[in-house]
PDB file of C-alpha atoms in Angstrom:
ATOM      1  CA  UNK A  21     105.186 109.786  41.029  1.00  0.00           C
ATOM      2  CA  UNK A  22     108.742 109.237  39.869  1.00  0.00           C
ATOM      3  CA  UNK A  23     108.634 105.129  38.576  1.00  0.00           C
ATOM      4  CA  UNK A  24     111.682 103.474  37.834  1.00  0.00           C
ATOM      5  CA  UNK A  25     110.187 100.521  35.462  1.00  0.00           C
ATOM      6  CA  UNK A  26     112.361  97.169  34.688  1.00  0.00           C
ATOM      7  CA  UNK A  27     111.769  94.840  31.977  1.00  0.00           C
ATOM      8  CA  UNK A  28     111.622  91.580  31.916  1.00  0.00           C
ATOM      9  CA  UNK A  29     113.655  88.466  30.695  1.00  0.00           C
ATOM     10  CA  UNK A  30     112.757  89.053  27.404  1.00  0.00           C
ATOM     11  CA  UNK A  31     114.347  92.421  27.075  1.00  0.00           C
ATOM     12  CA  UNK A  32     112.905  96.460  26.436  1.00  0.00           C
ATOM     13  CA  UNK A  33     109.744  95.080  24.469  1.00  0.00           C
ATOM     14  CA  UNK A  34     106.825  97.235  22.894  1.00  0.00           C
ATOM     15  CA  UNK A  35     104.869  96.352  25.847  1.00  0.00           C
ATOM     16  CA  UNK A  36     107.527  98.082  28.616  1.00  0.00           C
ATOM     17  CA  UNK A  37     107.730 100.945  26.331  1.00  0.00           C
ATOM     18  CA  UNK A  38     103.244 101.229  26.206  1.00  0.00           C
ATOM     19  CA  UNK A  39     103.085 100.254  30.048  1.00  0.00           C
ATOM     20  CA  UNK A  40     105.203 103.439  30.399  1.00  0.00           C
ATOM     21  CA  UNK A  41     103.099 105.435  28.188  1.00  0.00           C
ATOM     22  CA  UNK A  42     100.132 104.562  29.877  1.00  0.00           C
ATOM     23  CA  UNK A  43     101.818 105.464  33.632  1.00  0.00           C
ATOM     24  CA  UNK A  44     102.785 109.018  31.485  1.00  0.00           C
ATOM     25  CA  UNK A  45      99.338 109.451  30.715  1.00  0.00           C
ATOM     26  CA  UNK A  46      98.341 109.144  34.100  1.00  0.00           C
ATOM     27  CA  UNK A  47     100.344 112.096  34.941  1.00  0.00           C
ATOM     28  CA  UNK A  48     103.609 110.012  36.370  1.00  0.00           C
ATOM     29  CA  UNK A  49     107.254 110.178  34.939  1.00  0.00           C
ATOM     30  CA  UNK A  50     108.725 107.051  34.007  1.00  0.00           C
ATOM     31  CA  UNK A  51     112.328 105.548  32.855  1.00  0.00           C
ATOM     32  CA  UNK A  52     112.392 102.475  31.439  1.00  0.00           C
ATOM     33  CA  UNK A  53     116.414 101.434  31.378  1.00  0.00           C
ATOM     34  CA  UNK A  54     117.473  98.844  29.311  1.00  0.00           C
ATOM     35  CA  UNK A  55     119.185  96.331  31.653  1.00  0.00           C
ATOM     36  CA  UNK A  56     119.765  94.143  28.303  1.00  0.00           C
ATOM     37  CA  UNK A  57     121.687  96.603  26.474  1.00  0.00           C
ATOM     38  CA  UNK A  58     119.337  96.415  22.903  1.00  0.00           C
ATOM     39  CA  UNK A  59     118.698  92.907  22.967  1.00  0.00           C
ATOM     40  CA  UNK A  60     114.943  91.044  22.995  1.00  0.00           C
ATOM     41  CA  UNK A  61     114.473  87.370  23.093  1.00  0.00           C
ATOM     42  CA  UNK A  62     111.659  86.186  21.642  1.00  0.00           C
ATOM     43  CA  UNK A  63     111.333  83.271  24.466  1.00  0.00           C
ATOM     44  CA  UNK A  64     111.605  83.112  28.025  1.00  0.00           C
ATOM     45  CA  UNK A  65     114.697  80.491  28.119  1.00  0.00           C
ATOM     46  CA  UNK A  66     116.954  82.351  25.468  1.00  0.00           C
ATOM     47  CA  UNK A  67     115.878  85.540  28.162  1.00  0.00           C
ATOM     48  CA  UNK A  68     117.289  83.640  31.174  1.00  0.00           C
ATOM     49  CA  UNK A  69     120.176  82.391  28.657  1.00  0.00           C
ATOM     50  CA  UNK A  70     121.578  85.465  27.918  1.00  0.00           C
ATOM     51  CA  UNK A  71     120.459  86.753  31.835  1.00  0.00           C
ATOM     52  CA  UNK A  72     122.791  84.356  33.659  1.00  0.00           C
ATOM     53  CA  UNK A  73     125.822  85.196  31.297  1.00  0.00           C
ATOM     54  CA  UNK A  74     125.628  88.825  32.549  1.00  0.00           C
ATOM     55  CA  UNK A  75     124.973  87.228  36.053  1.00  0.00           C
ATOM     56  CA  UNK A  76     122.954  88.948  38.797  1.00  0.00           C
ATOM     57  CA  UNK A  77     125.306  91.054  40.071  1.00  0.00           C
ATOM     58  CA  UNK A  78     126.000  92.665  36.648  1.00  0.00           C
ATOM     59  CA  UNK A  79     122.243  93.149  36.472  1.00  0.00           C
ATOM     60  CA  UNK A  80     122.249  94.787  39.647  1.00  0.00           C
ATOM     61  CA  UNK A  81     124.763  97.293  39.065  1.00  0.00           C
ATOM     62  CA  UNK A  82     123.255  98.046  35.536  1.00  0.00           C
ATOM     63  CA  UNK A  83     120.157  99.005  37.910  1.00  0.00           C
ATOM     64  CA  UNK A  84     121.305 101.010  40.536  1.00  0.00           C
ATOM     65  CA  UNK A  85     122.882 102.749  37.783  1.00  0.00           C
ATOM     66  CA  UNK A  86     120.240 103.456  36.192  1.00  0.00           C
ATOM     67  CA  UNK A  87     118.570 104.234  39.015  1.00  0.00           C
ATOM     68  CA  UNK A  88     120.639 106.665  40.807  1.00  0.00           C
ATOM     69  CA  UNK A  89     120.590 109.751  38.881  1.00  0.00           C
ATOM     70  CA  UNK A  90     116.881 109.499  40.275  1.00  0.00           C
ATOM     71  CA  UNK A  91     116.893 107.749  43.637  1.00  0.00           C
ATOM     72  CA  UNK A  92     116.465 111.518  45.385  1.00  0.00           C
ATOM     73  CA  UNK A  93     113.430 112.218  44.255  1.00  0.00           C
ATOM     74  CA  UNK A  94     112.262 109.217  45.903  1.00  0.00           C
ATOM     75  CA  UNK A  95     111.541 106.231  43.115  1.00  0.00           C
ATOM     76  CA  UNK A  96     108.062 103.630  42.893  1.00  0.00           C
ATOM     77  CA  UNK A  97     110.256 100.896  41.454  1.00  0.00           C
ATOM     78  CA  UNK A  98     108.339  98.598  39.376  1.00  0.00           C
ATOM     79  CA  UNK A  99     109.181  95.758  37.162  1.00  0.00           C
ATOM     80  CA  UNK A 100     107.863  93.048  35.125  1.00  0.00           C
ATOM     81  CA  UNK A 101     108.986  89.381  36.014  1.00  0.00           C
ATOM     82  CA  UNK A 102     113.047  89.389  36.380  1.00  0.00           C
ATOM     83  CA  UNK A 103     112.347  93.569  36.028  1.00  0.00           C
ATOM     84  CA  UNK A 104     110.261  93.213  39.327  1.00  0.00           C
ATOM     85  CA  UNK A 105     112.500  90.722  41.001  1.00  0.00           C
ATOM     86  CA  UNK A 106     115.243  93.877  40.604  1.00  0.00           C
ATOM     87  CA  UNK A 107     112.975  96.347  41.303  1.00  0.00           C
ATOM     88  CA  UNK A 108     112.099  94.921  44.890  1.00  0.00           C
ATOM     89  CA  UNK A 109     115.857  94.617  45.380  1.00  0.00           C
ATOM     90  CA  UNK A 110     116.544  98.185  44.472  1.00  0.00           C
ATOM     91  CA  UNK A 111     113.200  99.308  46.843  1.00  0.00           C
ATOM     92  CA  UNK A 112     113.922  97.077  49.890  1.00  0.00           C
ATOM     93  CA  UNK A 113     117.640  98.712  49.795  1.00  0.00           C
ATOM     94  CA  UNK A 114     116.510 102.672  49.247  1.00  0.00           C
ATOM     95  CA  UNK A 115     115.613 103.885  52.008  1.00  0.00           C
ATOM     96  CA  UNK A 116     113.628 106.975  49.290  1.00  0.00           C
ATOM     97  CA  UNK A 117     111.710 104.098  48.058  1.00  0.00           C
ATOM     98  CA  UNK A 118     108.210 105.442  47.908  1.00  0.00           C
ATOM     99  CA  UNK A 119     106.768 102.276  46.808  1.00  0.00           C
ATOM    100  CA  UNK A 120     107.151  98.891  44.803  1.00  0.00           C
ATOM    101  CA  UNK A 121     104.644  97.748  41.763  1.00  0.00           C
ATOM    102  CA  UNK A 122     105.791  94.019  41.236  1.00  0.00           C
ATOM    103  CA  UNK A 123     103.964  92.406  38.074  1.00  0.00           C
ATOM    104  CA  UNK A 124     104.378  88.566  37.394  1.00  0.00           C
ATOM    105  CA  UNK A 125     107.304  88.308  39.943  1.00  0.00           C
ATOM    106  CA  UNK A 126     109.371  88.402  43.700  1.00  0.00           C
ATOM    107  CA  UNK A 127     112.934  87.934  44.349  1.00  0.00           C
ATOM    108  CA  UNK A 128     114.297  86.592  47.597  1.00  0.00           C
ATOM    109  CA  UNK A 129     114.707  88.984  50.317  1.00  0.00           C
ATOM    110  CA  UNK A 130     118.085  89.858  52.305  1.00  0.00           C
ATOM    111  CA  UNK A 131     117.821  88.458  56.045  1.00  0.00           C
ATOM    112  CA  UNK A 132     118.192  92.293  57.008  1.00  0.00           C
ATOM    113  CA  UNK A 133     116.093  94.143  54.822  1.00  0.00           C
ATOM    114  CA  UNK A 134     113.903  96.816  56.144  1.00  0.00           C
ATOM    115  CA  UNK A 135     111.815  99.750  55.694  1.00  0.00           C
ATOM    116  CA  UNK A 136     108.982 101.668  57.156  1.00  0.00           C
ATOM    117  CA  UNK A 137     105.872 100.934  55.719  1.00  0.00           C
ATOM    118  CA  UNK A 138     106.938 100.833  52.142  1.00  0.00           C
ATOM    119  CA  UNK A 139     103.926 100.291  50.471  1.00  0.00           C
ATOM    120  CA  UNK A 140     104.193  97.190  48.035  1.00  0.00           C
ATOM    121  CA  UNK A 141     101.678  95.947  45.529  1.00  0.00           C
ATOM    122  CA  UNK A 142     101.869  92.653  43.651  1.00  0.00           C
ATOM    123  CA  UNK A 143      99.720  91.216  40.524  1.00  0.00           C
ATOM    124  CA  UNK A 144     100.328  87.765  39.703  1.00  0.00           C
ATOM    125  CA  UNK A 145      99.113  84.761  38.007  1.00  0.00           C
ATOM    126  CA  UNK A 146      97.119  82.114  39.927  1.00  0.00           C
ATOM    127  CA  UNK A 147      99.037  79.657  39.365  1.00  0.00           C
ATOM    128  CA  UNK A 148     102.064  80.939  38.223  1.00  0.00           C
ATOM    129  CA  UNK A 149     104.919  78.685  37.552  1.00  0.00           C
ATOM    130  CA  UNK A 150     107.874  80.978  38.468  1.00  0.00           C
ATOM    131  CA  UNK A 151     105.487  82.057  41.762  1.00  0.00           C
ATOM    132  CA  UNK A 152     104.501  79.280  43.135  1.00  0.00           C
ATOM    133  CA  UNK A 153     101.766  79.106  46.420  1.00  0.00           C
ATOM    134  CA  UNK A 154     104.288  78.142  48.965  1.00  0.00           C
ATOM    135  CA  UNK A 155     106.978  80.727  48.030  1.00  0.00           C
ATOM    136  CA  UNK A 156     104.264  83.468  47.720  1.00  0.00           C
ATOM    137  CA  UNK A 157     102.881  82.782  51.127  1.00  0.00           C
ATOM    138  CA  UNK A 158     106.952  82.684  52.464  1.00  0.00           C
ATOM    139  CA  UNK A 159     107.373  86.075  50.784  1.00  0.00           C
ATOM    140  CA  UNK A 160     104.422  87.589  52.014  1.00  0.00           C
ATOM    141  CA  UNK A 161     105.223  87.133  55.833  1.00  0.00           C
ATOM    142  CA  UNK A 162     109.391  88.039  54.811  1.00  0.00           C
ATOM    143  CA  UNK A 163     108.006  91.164  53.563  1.00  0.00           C
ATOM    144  CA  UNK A 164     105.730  91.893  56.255  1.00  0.00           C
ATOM    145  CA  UNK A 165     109.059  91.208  58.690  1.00  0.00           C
ATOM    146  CA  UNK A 166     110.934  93.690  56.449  1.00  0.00           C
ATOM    147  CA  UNK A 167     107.967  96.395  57.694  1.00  0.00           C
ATOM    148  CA  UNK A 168     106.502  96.529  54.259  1.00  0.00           C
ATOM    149  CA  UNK A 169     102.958  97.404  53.820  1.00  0.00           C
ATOM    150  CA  UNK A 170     102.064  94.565  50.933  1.00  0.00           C
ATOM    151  CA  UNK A 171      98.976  93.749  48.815  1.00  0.00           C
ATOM    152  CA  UNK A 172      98.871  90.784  46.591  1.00  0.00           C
ATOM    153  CA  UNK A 173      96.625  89.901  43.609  1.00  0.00           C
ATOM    154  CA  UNK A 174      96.354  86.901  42.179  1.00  0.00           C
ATOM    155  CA  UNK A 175      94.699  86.445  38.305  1.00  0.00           C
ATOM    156  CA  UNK A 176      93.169  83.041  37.915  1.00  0.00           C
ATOM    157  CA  UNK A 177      93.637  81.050  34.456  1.00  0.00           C
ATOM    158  CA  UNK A 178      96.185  84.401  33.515  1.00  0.00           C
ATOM    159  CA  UNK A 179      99.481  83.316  32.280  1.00  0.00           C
ATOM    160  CA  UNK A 180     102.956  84.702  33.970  1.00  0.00           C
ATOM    161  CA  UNK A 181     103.405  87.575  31.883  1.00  0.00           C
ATOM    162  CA  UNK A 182      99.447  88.088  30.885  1.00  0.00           C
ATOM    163  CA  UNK A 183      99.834  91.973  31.033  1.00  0.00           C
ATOM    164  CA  UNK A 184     102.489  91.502  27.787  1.00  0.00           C
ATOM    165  CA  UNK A 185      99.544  92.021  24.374  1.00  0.00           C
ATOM    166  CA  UNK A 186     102.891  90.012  22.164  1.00  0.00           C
ATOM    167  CA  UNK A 187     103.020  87.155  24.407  1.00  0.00           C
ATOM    168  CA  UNK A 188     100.987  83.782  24.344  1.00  0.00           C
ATOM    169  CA  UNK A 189     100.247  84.458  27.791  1.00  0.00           C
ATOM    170  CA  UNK A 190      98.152  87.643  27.384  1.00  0.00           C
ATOM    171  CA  UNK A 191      94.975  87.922  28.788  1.00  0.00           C
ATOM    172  CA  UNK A 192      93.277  91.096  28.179  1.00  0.00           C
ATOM    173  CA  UNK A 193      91.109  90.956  31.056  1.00  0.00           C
ATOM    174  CA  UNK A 194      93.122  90.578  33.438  1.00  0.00           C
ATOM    175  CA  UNK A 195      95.642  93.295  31.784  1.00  0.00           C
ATOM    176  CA  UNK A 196      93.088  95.943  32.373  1.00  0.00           C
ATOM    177  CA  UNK A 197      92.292  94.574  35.926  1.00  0.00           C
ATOM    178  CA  UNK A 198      96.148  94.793  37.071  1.00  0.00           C
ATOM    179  CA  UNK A 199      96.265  98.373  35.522  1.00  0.00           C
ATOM    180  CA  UNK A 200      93.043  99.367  37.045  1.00  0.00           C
ATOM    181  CA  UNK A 201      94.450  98.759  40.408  1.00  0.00           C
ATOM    182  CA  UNK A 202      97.947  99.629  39.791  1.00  0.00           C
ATOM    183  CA  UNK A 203      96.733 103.190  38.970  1.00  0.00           C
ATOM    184  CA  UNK A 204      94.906 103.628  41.744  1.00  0.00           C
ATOM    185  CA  UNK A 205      97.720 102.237  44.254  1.00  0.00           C
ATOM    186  CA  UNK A 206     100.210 104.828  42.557  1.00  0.00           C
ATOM    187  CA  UNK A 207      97.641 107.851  43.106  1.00  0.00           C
ATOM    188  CA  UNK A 208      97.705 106.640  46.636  1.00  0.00           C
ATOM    189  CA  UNK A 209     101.151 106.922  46.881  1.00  0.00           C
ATOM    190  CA  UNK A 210     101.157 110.733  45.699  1.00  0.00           C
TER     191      UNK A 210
END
């Protein structure tokens, strides 16, 4: 698979770079663009600081950017957190999408969004405090609407970003769960 994978908030970390290396060693090819131009924040509100100055539709167009040069191959966007609430923009609007690996997050979802069975996976905390239960269950059925094919799991006592080994939230159990599965949902897509 061709996997176009987004960082989150806190910028290109070591962890974006190994979750890459580990899709490589699985046999996929992966780009990691850096959405934040160089910079890393070492917490989540000086992440969403310097996010809103660049403002969502700068992020955006650093993404399909980034993206394009690609998109005809037919991408599996992925993302972690912010990276995944881009990534399911960038999916639910290309209509080579061959699927979406969301870790730790969702993004709202355009009234007129749709595909054709775009397979969609999703591994999140449980709870998660930027995923809450009521907006996961409203996603779920807006992405069903949108004719995506979606799977959600849900990591008890994990924090939001627990697949991140530099983060206080990190829980290595769970890690190697979400991987486990991830794998195996992007063999499925080949």
């Amino acid at each position: 698979m061709n996997i176009m994978l987004f960082h989150s908030t806190y910028g290109l970390r070591p962890a974006v770079r190994e979750a890459a290396d580990r899709l490589r060693a699985a046999g996929h090819e992966v780009w990691t663009p850096d959405l934040f131009e160089g910079r890393t924040f070492d917490t989540v509100e000086d992440g969403m600081e310097f996010n809103e100055r660049i403002g969502k539709e700068e992020m955006l167009k650093r993404a399909v950017l980034a993206a394009a040069p690609y998109s005809d191959r037919g991408l599996v966007y992925a993302g972690f957190s912010l990276g995944a609430s881009v990534a399911q923009t960038l999916a639910l609007g290309d209509d080579k999408a061959r699927g979406l690996l969301l870790l730790h997050g969702t993004s709202d979802i355009a009234p007129n969004a749709h595909v054709d069975d775009l397979p969609v996976q999703l591994h999140v905390a449980e709870p998660d405090p930027f995923e809450s239960d009521d907006w996961l269950s409203a996603w779920y059925l807006q992405m069903g609407r949108t004719g995506a094919d979606v799977e959600i799991y849900r990591y008890a006592g994990a924090g939001h970003l627990y697949t991140d080994p530099g983060l206080p939230d990190y829980d290595a159990e769970a890690a190697e769960a979400t991987w486990r599965v991830a794998l195996g949902f992007l063999d499925s897509l080949g």
